[in-house]
PDB file of C-alpha atoms and ligand atoms in Angstrom:
ATOM      1  CA  MET R1168      15.949  72.964 -67.754  1.00 55.00           C
ATOM      2  CA  GLY R1169      14.431  76.368 -66.157  1.00 62.00           C
ATOM      3  CA  ARG R1170      14.559  76.986 -62.134  1.00 70.00           C
ATOM      4  CA  CYS R1171      11.874  76.281 -59.961  1.00 79.00           C
ATOM      5  CA  SER R1172       9.131  78.427 -59.613  1.00 77.00           C
ATOM      6  CA  LEU R1173       8.741  78.413 -56.112  1.00 82.00           C
ATOM      7  CA  GLU R1174      10.781  80.428 -53.702  1.00 76.00           C
ATOM      8  CA  SER R1175      10.874  77.799 -50.769  1.00 79.00           C
ATOM      9  CA  ALA R1176      10.060  74.299 -49.993  1.00 79.00           C
ATOM     10  CA  GLU R1177       7.118  75.271 -47.586  1.00 75.00           C
ATOM     11  CA  MET R1178       5.392  75.899 -51.075  1.00 85.00           C
ATOM     12  CA  LEU R1179       5.791  72.208 -52.456  1.00 92.00           C
ATOM     13  CA  ASN R1180       3.109  69.706 -51.946  1.00 90.00           C
ATOM     14  CA  LEU R1181       4.473  68.408 -48.820  1.00 91.00           C
ATOM     15  CA  GLU R1182       4.486  64.256 -48.862  1.00 94.00           C
ATOM     16  CA  ASN R1183       6.495  64.440 -45.791  1.00 93.00           C
ATOM     17  CA  SER R1184       7.217  66.796 -42.840  1.00 92.00           C
ATOM     18  CA  VAL R1185      10.980  65.976 -44.064  1.00 96.00           C
ATOM     19  CA  ASP R1186      10.033  67.469 -47.331  1.00 97.00           C
ATOM     20  CA  GLY R1187      10.132  70.936 -45.764  1.00 95.00           C
ATOM     21  CA  THR R1188      13.703  70.712 -45.641  1.00 96.00           C
ATOM     22  CA  LEU R1189      14.409  70.315 -49.294  1.00 97.00           C
ATOM     23  CA  ASP R1190      16.900  73.023 -50.870  1.00 96.00           C
ATOM     24  CA  LEU R1191      15.300  73.734 -53.898  1.00 95.00           C
ATOM     25  CA  LEU R1192      17.283  76.684 -54.786  1.00 94.00           C
ATOM     26  CA  SER R1193      20.372  74.803 -54.004  1.00 95.00           C
ATOM     27  CA  ARG R1194      20.698  73.172 -57.807  1.00 95.00           C
ATOM     28  CA  PRO R1195      19.850  76.361 -59.922  1.00 94.00           C
ATOM     29  CA  ASP R1196      21.346  74.286 -62.872  1.00 95.00           C
ATOM     30  CA  VAL R1197      18.387  72.143 -63.129  1.00 96.00           C
ATOM     31  CA  LEU R1198      14.216  71.892 -62.318  1.00 97.00           C
ATOM     32  CA  THR R1199      13.855  70.882 -58.835  1.00 97.00           C
ATOM     33  CA  CYS R1200      10.284  70.940 -58.916  1.00 96.00           C
ATOM     34  CA  THR R1201       7.545  70.544 -61.036  1.00 97.00           C
ATOM     35  CA  PRO R1202       4.284  73.037 -62.305  1.00 96.00           C
ATOM     36  CA  TRP R1203       1.941  70.576 -59.718  1.00 97.00           C
ATOM     37  CA  LYS R1204       4.770  71.298 -56.849  1.00 97.00           C
ATOM     38  CA  ALA R1205       6.292  67.802 -56.704  1.00 97.00           C
ATOM     39  CA  PRO R1206       9.831  67.496 -55.889  1.00 97.00           C
ATOM     40  CA  ILE R1207      12.619  66.618 -58.432  1.00 98.00           C
ATOM     41  CA  MET R1208      15.248  64.850 -56.352  1.00 98.00           C
ATOM     42  CA  TRP R1209      18.718  66.259 -57.311  1.00 98.00           C
ATOM     43  CA  GLU R1210      21.955  65.622 -54.968  1.00 98.00           C
ATOM     44  CA  GLY R1211      22.771  68.497 -53.101  1.00 97.00           C
ATOM     45  CA  MET R1212      18.955  69.328 -52.512  1.00 97.00           C
ATOM     46  CA  PHE R1213      18.509  66.714 -49.423  1.00 98.00           C
ATOM     47  CA  ASP R1214      19.720  65.971 -46.102  1.00 98.00           C
ATOM     48  CA  PRO R1215      20.279  62.068 -46.647  1.00 98.00           C
ATOM     49  CA  ASP R1216      20.113  61.330 -42.660  1.00 98.00           C
ATOM     50  CA  ARG R1217      17.136  63.207 -42.275  1.00 98.00           C
ATOM     51  CA  TYR R1218      14.971  61.174 -44.767  1.00 98.00           C
ATOM     52  CA  ASP R1219      16.691  57.764 -43.253  1.00 98.00           C
ATOM     53  CA  GLN R1220      15.659  59.229 -39.701  1.00 98.00           C
ATOM     54  CA  VAL R1221      12.192  59.879 -40.279  1.00 98.00           C
ATOM     55  CA  HIS R1222      11.456  57.123 -42.281  1.00 98.00           C
ATOM     56  CA  LYS R1223      12.743  54.658 -39.871  1.00 98.00           C
ATOM     57  CA  LYS R1224      10.358  56.428 -37.096  1.00 97.00           C
ATOM     58  CA  GLN R1225       7.521  55.947 -39.839  1.00 97.00           C
ATOM     59  CA  GLY R1226       8.187  52.317 -39.839  1.00 98.00           C
ATOM     60  CA  SER R1227       8.752  52.323 -43.829  1.00 98.00           C
ATOM     61  CA  SER R1228       9.614  49.060 -45.706  1.00 98.00           C
ATOM     62  CA  VAL R1229      10.218  48.614 -49.066  1.00 98.00           C
ATOM     63  CA  ALA R1230       9.635  45.660 -51.512  1.00 98.00           C
ATOM     64  CA  LEU R1231      11.947  45.652 -54.371  1.00 98.00           C
ATOM     65  CA  THR R1232      10.500  43.786 -57.614  1.00 98.00           C
ATOM     66  CA  VAL R1233      12.715  42.756 -60.370  1.00 98.00           C
ATOM     67  CA  PHE R1234      12.414  40.040 -63.414  1.00 97.00           C
ATOM     68  CA  ALA R1235      15.174  37.942 -64.170  1.00 97.00           C
ATOM     69  CA  ILE R1236      13.769  35.592 -67.098  1.00 97.00           C
ATOM     70  CA  GLY R1237      15.839  33.436 -69.493  1.00 96.00           C
ATOM     71  CA  ARG R1238      19.423  34.479 -70.157  1.00 96.00           C
ATOM     72  CA  TYR R1239      18.748  37.929 -68.080  1.00 97.00           C
ATOM     73  CA  LEU R1240      19.030  35.676 -64.949  1.00 98.00           C
ATOM     74  CA  ASP R1241      23.053  34.749 -65.415  1.00 97.00           C
ATOM     75  CA  ALA R1242      23.920  38.061 -67.204  1.00 97.00           C
ATOM     76  CA  TYR R1243      22.697  40.200 -64.515  1.00 98.00           C
ATOM     77  CA  LEU R1244      21.061  39.039 -61.663  1.00 98.00           C
ATOM     78  CA  GLU R1245      23.942  38.705 -59.029  1.00 98.00           C
ATOM     79  CA  THR R1246      25.483  41.580 -59.919  1.00 98.00           C
ATOM     80  CA  PHE R1247      22.148  43.871 -59.603  1.00 98.00           C
ATOM     81  CA  LEU R1248      21.208  42.311 -56.213  1.00 98.00           C
ATOM     82  CA  ASN R1249      24.779  42.448 -54.970  1.00 98.00           C
ATOM     83  CA  SER R1250      25.261  46.032 -55.655  1.00 98.00           C
ATOM     84  CA  SER R1251      21.757  46.370 -54.188  1.00 98.00           C
ATOM     85  CA  GLU R1252      22.954  45.513 -50.735  1.00 98.00           C
ATOM     86  CA  HIS R1253      25.279  48.230 -50.907  1.00 98.00           C
ATOM     87  CA  HIS R1254      23.319  51.206 -51.989  1.00 98.00           C
ATOM     88  CA  PHE R1255      19.371  50.411 -51.938  1.00 98.00           C
ATOM     89  CA  MET R1256      17.227  51.595 -49.165  1.00 98.00           C
ATOM     90  CA  LEU R1257      19.952  50.697 -46.128  1.00 98.00           C
ATOM     91  CA  GLY R1258      17.856  52.939 -43.841  1.00 89.00           C
ATOM     92  CA  VAL R1259      14.642  50.597 -43.543  1.00 98.00           C
ATOM     93  CA  PRO R1260      13.797  46.983 -44.138  1.00 98.00           C
ATOM     94  CA  VAL R1261      13.626  45.671 -47.601  1.00 98.00           C
ATOM     95  CA  THR R1262      12.215  42.646 -49.279  1.00 98.00           C
ATOM     96  CA  TYR R1263      13.548  41.414 -52.388  1.00 98.00           C
ATOM     97  CA  TYR R1264      11.027  39.723 -54.835  1.00 98.00           C
ATOM     98  CA  VAL R1265      12.409  38.361 -57.830  1.00 98.00           C
ATOM     99  CA  PHE R1266      10.059  36.645 -60.498  1.00 98.00           C
ATOM    100  CA  THR R1267      12.258  33.993 -62.772  1.00 98.00           C
ATOM    101  CA  ASP R1268      11.472  31.256 -64.949  1.00 97.00           C
ATOM    102  CA  MET R1269      14.399  29.270 -63.367  1.00 98.00           C
ATOM    103  CA  PRO R1270      14.064  29.766 -59.277  1.00 98.00           C
ATOM    104  CA  GLU R1271      16.804  27.060 -58.863  1.00 98.00           C
ATOM    105  CA  LYS R1272      19.501  29.294 -60.554  1.00 98.00           C
ATOM    106  CA  VAL R1273      19.167  32.122 -58.826  1.00 98.00           C
ATOM    107  CA  PRO R1274      21.882  32.942 -57.141  1.00 98.00           C
ATOM    108  CA  ASN R1275      22.692  32.844 -52.868  1.00 97.00           C
ATOM    109  CA  ILE R1276      23.115  36.398 -51.926  1.00 97.00           C
ATOM    110  CA  LYS R1277      24.342  37.625 -48.545  1.00 96.00           C
ATOM    111  CA  LEU R1278      21.825  39.841 -47.321  1.00 98.00           C
ATOM    112  CA  GLY R1279      22.143  42.180 -44.652  1.00 98.00           C
ATOM    113  CA  ALA R1280      20.590  42.496 -41.079  1.00 97.00           C
ATOM    114  CA  GLU R1281      16.211  43.252 -41.708  1.00 98.00           C
ATOM    115  CA  ARG R1282      16.728  42.388 -45.712  1.00 98.00           C
ATOM    116  CA  SER R1283      15.155  39.314 -47.225  1.00 98.00           C
ATOM    117  CA  LEU R1284      14.686  37.804 -50.535  1.00 98.00           C
ATOM    118  CA  GLU R1285      11.760  35.719 -52.229  1.00 98.00           C
ATOM    119  CA  ILE R1286      11.676  33.960 -55.628  1.00 98.00           C
ATOM    120  CA  ILE R1287       8.434  33.727 -57.354  1.00 98.00           C
ATOM    121  CA  LYS R1288       8.623  31.514 -60.543  1.00 97.00           C
ATOM    122  CA  VAL R1289       6.661  32.674 -63.293  1.00 97.00           C
ATOM    123  CA  GLU R1290       6.051  31.315 -66.932  1.00 94.00           C
ATOM    124  CA  ARG R1291       8.129  32.650 -69.838  1.00 95.00           C
ATOM    125  CA  HIS R1292       6.293  34.454 -72.308  1.00 92.00           C
ATOM    126  CA  SER R1293       7.836  33.997 -75.747  1.00 90.00           C
ATOM    127  CA  ARG R1294       7.426  37.556 -77.242  1.00 92.00           C
ATOM    128  CA  TRP R1295      10.209  40.055 -75.783  1.00 88.00           C
ATOM    129  CA  GLN R1296       7.502  42.319 -75.686  1.00 88.00           C
ATOM    130  CA  ASP R1297       5.170  40.568 -73.573  1.00 92.00           C
ATOM    131  CA  ILE R1298       8.152  39.329 -70.738  1.00 90.00           C
ATOM    132  CA  SER R1299       8.331  43.508 -70.373  1.00 89.00           C
ATOM    133  CA  MET R1300       5.025  44.227 -70.359  1.00 91.00           C
ATOM    134  CA  MET R1301       3.372  41.372 -68.223  1.00 93.00           C
ATOM    135  CA  ARG R1302       5.546  42.398 -65.578  1.00 96.00           C
ATOM    136  CA  MET R1303       2.402  44.870 -64.980  1.00 97.00           C
ATOM    137  CA  LYS R1304       0.083  42.299 -64.198  1.00 97.00           C
ATOM    138  CA  THR R1305       2.440  40.115 -62.075  1.00 97.00           C
ATOM    139  CA  ILE R1306       3.342  43.095 -59.780  1.00 98.00           C
ATOM    140  CA  SER R1307      -0.442  44.008 -59.527  1.00 98.00           C
ATOM    141  CA  ASP R1308      -1.284  40.569 -58.349  1.00 97.00           C
ATOM    142  CA  PHE R1309       1.450  39.943 -56.233  1.00 98.00           C
ATOM    143  CA  ILE R1310       1.111  43.477 -54.224  1.00 98.00           C
ATOM    144  CA  ASP R1311      -2.661  42.240 -53.746  1.00 98.00           C
ATOM    145  CA  SER R1312      -1.897  38.571 -52.436  1.00 97.00           C
ATOM    146  CA  ASP R1313       1.585  39.431 -50.263  1.00 98.00           C
ATOM    147  CA  ILE R1314       3.266  42.566 -50.597  1.00 98.00           C
ATOM    148  CA  ARG R1315       0.686  44.843 -49.300  1.00 98.00           C
ATOM    149  CA  HIS R1316       0.783  42.943 -45.980  1.00 98.00           C
ATOM    150  CA  ARG R1317       4.494  43.640 -45.315  1.00 98.00           C
ATOM    151  CA  CYS R1318       5.705  46.501 -46.942  1.00 98.00           C
ATOM    152  CA  THR R1319       4.615  49.973 -47.227  1.00 98.00           C
ATOM    153  CA  HIS R1320       6.437  50.978 -50.429  1.00 98.00           C
ATOM    154  CA  VAL R1321       7.275  48.791 -53.829  1.00 98.00           C
ATOM    155  CA  PHE R1322      10.034  49.643 -56.180  1.00 98.00           C
ATOM    156  CA  CYS R1323       9.726  48.180 -59.377  1.00 98.00           C
ATOM    157  CA  PHE R1324      13.205  47.530 -61.178  1.00 98.00           C
ATOM    158  CA  ASP R1325      14.772  46.345 -64.433  1.00 98.00           C
ATOM    159  CA  VAL R1326      17.499  43.822 -63.806  1.00 98.00           C
ATOM    160  CA  ASP R1327      20.056  45.540 -66.161  1.00 98.00           C
ATOM    161  CA  GLN R1328      21.267  47.843 -63.890  1.00 98.00           C
ATOM    162  CA  VAL R1329      23.939  48.255 -61.121  1.00 98.00           C
ATOM    163  CA  PHE R1330      23.961  50.538 -58.078  1.00 98.00           C
ATOM    164  CA  THR R1331      26.711  52.716 -57.559  1.00 98.00           C
ATOM    165  CA  GLY R1332      25.433  55.110 -54.799  1.00 98.00           C
ATOM    166  CA  ARG R1333      22.950  55.968 -52.553  1.00 98.00           C
ATOM    167  CA  PHE R1334      19.227  54.902 -53.545  1.00 98.00           C
ATOM    168  CA  GLY R1335      17.822  55.790 -50.505  1.00 98.00           C
ATOM    169  CA  THR R1336      14.677  56.972 -48.668  1.00 98.00           C
ATOM    170  CA  GLU R1337      14.529  60.003 -50.259  1.00 98.00           C
ATOM    171  CA  ALA R1338      13.058  58.575 -53.205  1.00 98.00           C
ATOM    172  CA  LEU R1339      10.208  57.447 -51.196  1.00 98.00           C
ATOM    173  CA  GLY R1340       6.903  58.866 -52.158  1.00 98.00           C
ATOM    174  CA  ASP R1341       3.160  57.990 -52.616  1.00 98.00           C
ATOM    175  CA  LEU R1342       3.750  57.758 -56.567  1.00 98.00           C
ATOM    176  CA  VAL R1343       7.308  58.046 -57.836  1.00 98.00           C
ATOM    177  CA  GLY R1344       8.561  58.200 -61.504  1.00 98.00           C
ATOM    178  CA  LEU R1345      12.062  58.903 -62.735  1.00 98.00           C
ATOM    179  CA  LEU R1346      13.202  60.962 -65.572  1.00 98.00           C
ATOM    180  CA  HIS R1347      14.638  59.119 -68.602  1.00 98.00           C
ATOM    181  CA  ALA R1348      18.429  59.972 -68.879  1.00 97.00           C
ATOM    182  CA  TYR R1349      18.167  60.537 -72.755  1.00 97.00           C
ATOM    183  CA  TYR R1350      15.493  62.794 -72.766  1.00 97.00           C
ATOM    184  CA  PHE R1351      15.619  65.082 -69.658  1.00 96.00           C
ATOM    185  CA  ARG R1352      17.757  67.704 -71.524  1.00 94.00           C
ATOM    186  CA  ALA R1353      15.401  67.524 -74.978  1.00 95.00           C
ATOM    187  CA  PRO R1354      12.842  69.877 -75.696  1.00 94.00           C
ATOM    188  CA  ARG R1355       9.340  68.077 -75.604  1.00 93.00           C
ATOM    189  CA  LYS R1356       8.527  67.797 -79.148  1.00 94.00           C
ATOM    190  CA  PHE R1357      11.366  64.769 -78.799  1.00 95.00           C
ATOM    191  CA  PHE R1358       9.656  62.642 -76.656  1.00 97.00           C
ATOM    192  CA  THR R1359       8.752  59.706 -77.821  1.00 97.00           C
ATOM    193  CA  TYR R1360       5.012  59.234 -76.733  1.00 98.00           C
ATOM    194  CA  ASP R1361       3.176  56.668 -78.427  1.00 97.00           C
ATOM    195  CA  GLY R1362       1.613  58.445 -81.731  1.00 97.00           C
ATOM    196  CA  ASN R1363      -1.231  55.885 -82.430  1.00 98.00           C
ATOM    197  CA  PRO R1364      -4.675  56.843 -81.765  1.00 98.00           C
ATOM    198  CA  LYS R1365      -5.764  53.291 -81.742  1.00 98.00           C
ATOM    199  CA  SER R1366      -3.660  52.845 -78.510  1.00 98.00           C
ATOM    200  CA  LYS R1367      -4.564  53.337 -74.850  1.00 98.00           C
ATOM    201  CA  ALA R1368      -0.838  54.824 -74.357  1.00 98.00           C
ATOM    202  CA  TYR R1369      -1.441  57.376 -77.081  1.00 98.00           C
ATOM    203  CA  MET R1370      -0.778  61.168 -75.983  1.00 98.00           C
ATOM    204  CA  GLU R1371      -0.064  64.302 -77.737  1.00 96.00           C
ATOM    205  CA  THR R1372       1.833  66.112 -75.346  1.00 96.00           C
ATOM    206  CA  GLY R1373       2.994  65.274 -71.976  1.00 97.00           C
ATOM    207  CA  ASP R1374       5.527  66.710 -69.018  1.00 98.00           C
ATOM    208  CA  PHE R1375       8.408  65.036 -68.899  1.00 98.00           C
ATOM    209  CA  TYR R1376       9.575  61.387 -70.868  1.00 98.00           C
ATOM    210  CA  TYR R1377       9.684  59.044 -67.638  1.00 98.00           C
ATOM    211  CA  HIS R1378      11.796  55.779 -67.812  1.00 98.00           C
ATOM    212  CA  ALA R1379      10.366  52.475 -66.869  1.00 98.00           C
ATOM    213  CA  ALA R1380      13.474  50.723 -66.047  1.00 98.00           C
ATOM    214  CA  ILE R1381      12.242  52.444 -62.340  1.00 98.00           C
ATOM    215  CA  PHE R1382       8.962  53.297 -60.931  1.00 98.00           C
ATOM    216  CA  GLY R1383       7.552  53.315 -57.443  1.00 98.00           C
ATOM    217  CA  GLY R1384       5.183  54.506 -54.347  1.00 98.00           C
ATOM    218  CA  SER R1385       3.257  53.107 -51.798  1.00 98.00           C
ATOM    219  CA  TRP R1386       1.688  49.833 -52.430  1.00 98.00           C
ATOM    220  CA  LYS R1387      -1.815  51.073 -53.097  1.00 98.00           C
ATOM    221  CA  SER R1388      -0.430  53.586 -55.589  1.00 98.00           C
ATOM    222  CA  VAL R1389       1.780  50.956 -57.603  1.00 98.00           C
ATOM    223  CA  LYS R1390      -1.033  48.965 -57.506  1.00 98.00           C
ATOM    224  CA  ALA R1391      -3.619  51.073 -59.324  1.00 98.00           C
ATOM    225  CA  LEU R1392      -0.495  51.913 -61.628  1.00 98.00           C
ATOM    226  CA  THR R1393       0.209  48.289 -62.749  1.00 98.00           C
ATOM    227  CA  GLU R1394      -3.674  47.664 -62.863  1.00 97.00           C
ATOM    228  CA  THR R1395      -4.193  50.183 -65.186  1.00 98.00           C
ATOM    229  CA  CYS R1396      -1.342  49.838 -67.358  1.00 97.00           C
ATOM    230  CA  TYR R1397      -1.799  45.776 -67.673  1.00 96.00           C
ATOM    231  CA  LYS R1398      -5.780  46.638 -68.795  1.00 96.00           C
ATOM    232  CA  ASN R1399      -4.952  49.090 -71.132  1.00 97.00           C
ATOM    233  CA  ILE R1400      -1.998  46.744 -72.543  1.00 96.00           C
ATOM    234  CA  LEU R1401      -4.881  43.983 -72.786  1.00 95.00           C
ATOM    235  CA  GLU R1402      -6.933  46.394 -74.516  1.00 96.00           C
ATOM    236  CA  ASP R1403      -4.234  47.443 -77.134  1.00 97.00           C
ATOM    237  CA  LYS R1404      -3.834  43.665 -77.707  1.00 96.00           C
ATOM    238  CA  LYS R1405      -7.775  43.206 -78.310  1.00 96.00           C
ATOM    239  CA  ASN R1406      -7.331  46.310 -80.716  1.00 98.00           C
ATOM    240  CA  ASN R1407      -4.813  44.453 -82.394  1.00 97.00           C
ATOM    241  CA  VAL R1408      -2.076  47.430 -81.663  1.00 97.00           C
ATOM    242  CA  GLU R1409       1.070  47.633 -79.416  1.00 97.00           C
ATOM    243  CA  ALA R1410       2.175  51.062 -77.960  1.00 97.00           C
ATOM    244  CA  LEU R1411       5.677  52.240 -79.354  1.00 97.00           C
ATOM    245  CA  TRP R1412       7.684  51.345 -76.118  1.00 97.00           C
ATOM    246  CA  HIS R1413       5.601  49.013 -74.817  1.00 97.00           C
ATOM    247  CA  ASP R1414       5.134  49.323 -71.098  1.00 97.00           C
ATOM    248  CA  GLU R1415       7.186  52.334 -71.067  1.00 98.00           C
ATOM    249  CA  SER R1416       4.591  54.091 -73.338  1.00 98.00           C
ATOM    250  CA  HIS R1417       1.637  52.748 -71.180  1.00 98.00           C
ATOM    251  CA  LEU R1418       3.625  54.309 -67.823  1.00 98.00           C
ATOM    252  CA  ASN R1419       3.959  57.724 -69.559  1.00 98.00           C
ATOM    253  CA  LYS R1420       0.300  57.677 -70.083  1.00 98.00           C
ATOM    254  CA  TYR R1421      -0.383  56.885 -66.416  1.00 98.00           C
ATOM    255  CA  PHE R1422       1.758  59.631 -65.186  1.00 98.00           C
ATOM    256  CA  TRP R1423       0.380  62.131 -67.648  1.00 98.00           C
ATOM    257  CA  VAL R1424      -3.103  61.501 -65.989  1.00 98.00           C
ATOM    258  CA  HIS R1425      -1.963  60.426 -62.528  1.00 98.00           C
ATOM    259  CA  LYS R1426       0.984  62.917 -61.475  1.00 98.00           C
ATOM    260  CA  PRO R1427       3.784  61.761 -59.457  1.00 98.00           C
ATOM    261  CA  SER R1428       4.443  63.063 -56.174  1.00 98.00           C
ATOM    262  CA  ARG R1429       7.959  62.904 -56.423  1.00 98.00           C
ATOM    263  CA  ILE R1430      10.336  62.578 -58.983  1.00 98.00           C
ATOM    264  CA  LEU R1431      13.765  61.174 -59.518  1.00 98.00           C
ATOM    265  CA  SER R1432      16.536  63.035 -61.464  1.00 98.00           C
ATOM    266  CA  PRO R1433      18.598  60.626 -64.054  1.00 98.00           C
ATOM    267  CA  GLU R1434      21.270  60.869 -61.076  1.00 98.00           C
ATOM    268  CA  TYR R1435      19.059  57.463 -60.104  1.00 98.00           C
ATOM    269  CA  CYS R1436      19.419  55.685 -63.754  1.00 98.00           C
ATOM    270  CA  TRP R1437      22.266  57.362 -65.649  1.00 98.00           C
ATOM    271  CA  ASP R1438      23.650  55.538 -69.339  1.00 97.00           C
ATOM    272  CA  PRO R1439      27.708  56.403 -68.618  1.00 94.00           C
ATOM    273  CA  ASP R1440      27.881  56.097 -72.389  1.00 94.00           C
ATOM    274  CA  ILE R1441      25.715  59.802 -72.419  1.00 94.00           C
ATOM    275  CA  ARG R1442      27.901  62.688 -71.886  1.00 87.00           C
ATOM    276  CA  TYR R1443      27.978  63.786 -68.023  1.00 83.00           C
ATOM    277  CA  GLY R1444      27.524  67.362 -67.847  1.00 87.00           C
ATOM    278  CA  ARG R1445      27.609  69.454 -64.584  1.00 91.00           C
ATOM    279  CA  ASP R1446      24.074  68.334 -63.820  1.00 95.00           C
ATOM    280  CA  ILE R1447      24.906  64.662 -63.224  1.00 97.00           C
ATOM    281  CA  ARG R1448      26.982  65.349 -59.778  1.00 96.00           C
ATOM    282  CA  ILE R1449      26.569  61.601 -59.065  1.00 97.00           C
ATOM    283  CA  SER R1450      25.232  58.243 -60.594  1.00 97.00           C
ATOM    284  CA  ARG R1451      23.510  55.874 -58.039  1.00 98.00           C
ATOM    285  CA  LEU R1452      22.622  53.354 -60.654  1.00 98.00           C
ATOM    286  CA  ILE R1453      23.636  52.825 -64.074  1.00 98.00           C
ATOM    287  CA  TRP R1454      22.469  51.063 -66.759  1.00 97.00           C
ATOM    288  CA  ALA R1455      24.587  47.995 -67.413  1.00 95.00           C
ATOM    289  CA  PRO R1456      26.142  47.373 -70.515  1.00 88.00           C
ATOM    290  CA  LYS R1457      23.367  45.690 -73.207  1.00 83.00           C
ATOM    291  CA  HIS R1458      24.221  42.429 -75.358  1.00 73.00           C
ATOM    292  CA  TYR R1459      21.044  42.751 -77.310  1.00 68.00           C
ATOM    293  CA  ASP R1460      22.831  40.173 -79.917  1.00 64.00           C
ATOM    294  CA  THR R1461      22.895  37.645 -77.646  1.00 67.00           C
ATOM    295  CA  LEU R1462      20.099  37.960 -75.159  1.00 71.00           C
ATOM    296  CA  ARG R1463      17.519  38.789 -77.837  1.00 63.00           C
ATOM    297  CA  THR R1464      17.656  35.970 -79.670  1.00 54.00           C
ATOM    298  CA  ASN R1465      13.581  35.140 -79.241  1.00 48.00           C
TER     299      ASN R1465
HETATM  300  C1  LIG Y2543      14.605  39.912 -73.693  1.00 71.15           C
HETATM  301  C2  LIG Y2543      14.832  40.146 -75.235  1.00 71.15           C
HETATM  302  C3  LIG Y2543      14.369  41.778 -75.318  1.00 71.15           C
HETATM  303  C4  LIG Y2543      13.839  42.323 -74.445  1.00 71.15           C
HETATM  304  C5  LIG Y2543      13.721  41.784 -72.661  1.00 71.15           C
HETATM  305  C6  LIG Y2543      14.291  40.938 -72.388  1.00 71.15           C
HETATM  306  C7  LIG Y2543      14.110  40.021 -71.144  1.00 71.15           C
HETATM  307  C8  LIG Y2543      13.552  41.251 -70.525  1.00 71.15           C
HETATM  308  C9  LIG Y2543      14.450  39.224 -70.798  1.00 71.15           C
HETATM  309  O1  LIG Y2543      14.681  38.115 -71.505  1.00 71.15           O
HETATM  310  N1  LIG Y2543      14.242  38.557 -69.749  1.00 71.15           N
HETATM  311  C10 LIG Y2543      14.169  39.719 -68.492  1.00 71.15           C
HETATM  312  O2  LIG Y2543      14.130  39.033 -67.409  1.00 71.15           O
HETATM  313  N2  LIG Y2543      13.569  40.574 -68.768  1.00 71.15           N
HETATM  314  C11 LIG Y2543      13.266  41.756 -68.014  1.00 71.15           C
HETATM  315  O3  LIG Y2543      12.894  42.954 -68.520  1.00 71.15           O
HETATM  316  C12 LIG Y2543      14.287  42.336 -67.123  1.00 71.15           C
HETATM  317  O4  LIG Y2543      14.192  42.492 -65.806  1.00 71.15           O
HETATM  318  C13 LIG Y2543      14.900  43.600 -67.904  1.00 71.15           C
HETATM  319  O5  LIG Y2543      15.623  44.094 -67.299  1.00 71.15           O
HETATM  320  C14 LIG Y2543      13.357  44.104 -68.502  1.00 71.15           C
HETATM  321  C15 LIG Y2543      13.382  44.665 -69.491  1.00 71.15           C
HETATM  322  O6  LIG Y2543      13.779  44.461 -70.631  1.00 71.15           O
HETATM  323  P1  LIG Y2543      14.865  45.389 -71.305  1.00 71.15           P
HETATM  324  O7  LIG Y2543      15.892  45.741 -69.938  1.00 71.15           O
HETATM  325  O8  LIG Y2543      16.059  44.522 -72.297  1.00 71.15           O
HETATM  326  O9  LIG Y2543      14.423  46.399 -71.521  1.00 71.15           O
HETATM  327  P2  LIG Y2543      15.294  48.049 -71.875  1.00 71.15           P
HETATM  328  O10 LIG Y2543      14.255  48.573 -71.909  1.00 71.15           O
HETATM  329  O11 LIG Y2543      16.121  48.223 -71.100  1.00 71.15           O
HETATM  330  O12 LIG Y2543      16.172  47.773 -72.943  1.00 71.15           O
HETATM  331 MN1  LIG Y2544      16.570  47.820 -69.121  1.00 71.15          MN
END
């Protein structure tokens, strides 16, 4: 990873006045801005309290969407939500949207002030690839019918993860992507984009390899992202193709065409099995252990 080519934060595309206070040179070990002048958020670059103050004043509010279908509910949901109560967007109002096929099994979580939880029943798709991909349609529909009336921003999460540090308002932006922990140190030729020209997710090259376990932004931008990805997934189905990494391939294509306005470093979604290195100064969220043998039986 090279240095940011910008001398100071004022040359960034500022989404928010407080972005002008980012210290892009405080992390010479990693890339802190993209060629299109969006910040890449690393520990040490920002003042968390300043971000909280500004977002409180602006009246930002966040929807967190998460799916817990079948065995993933018992395996992960309670730990995910409890840890989120300690670390996710503590400065602003949060609404959890839990999508599940078993509403009665959602655990009772003690929520902080200005935090609430909605449970939405969804059908269970029999193929796991469809469980993952069809999240795009469900989120898109729900932003239209509910979220856009109640929240300024939306963040979409995999459930098989645990918050371990601040995941705060510094992550809020118009269109937000996450650098995949396995690829951020790798050269572009190793990125596993979809390589089949018949798929709508096909791309020859890209900027970064983004991880589909977390994406977010303003409700409008997340609506556009999820709707487009869903339409492209459907088009692929019509043509009898499936992208290499399913929804993640479509997300990567979307971010190639529509550049994120803000990017989260892998500190925001780290796999503790990877060698840490000095570049990872904090893990704000970690991958939970995967039990594919018992969880992926369909
Ligand atoms: C089940 C088997 C194989 C793959 C996914 C599932 C599955 C996913 C499921 O049975 N129930 C479920 O709720 N999911 C949701 O989709 C979870 O929110 C999960 O975090 C997300 C993506 O699936 P993952 O986490 O297994 O995918 P990877 O890319 O993290 O391995
Ligand atoms: Mn996952």
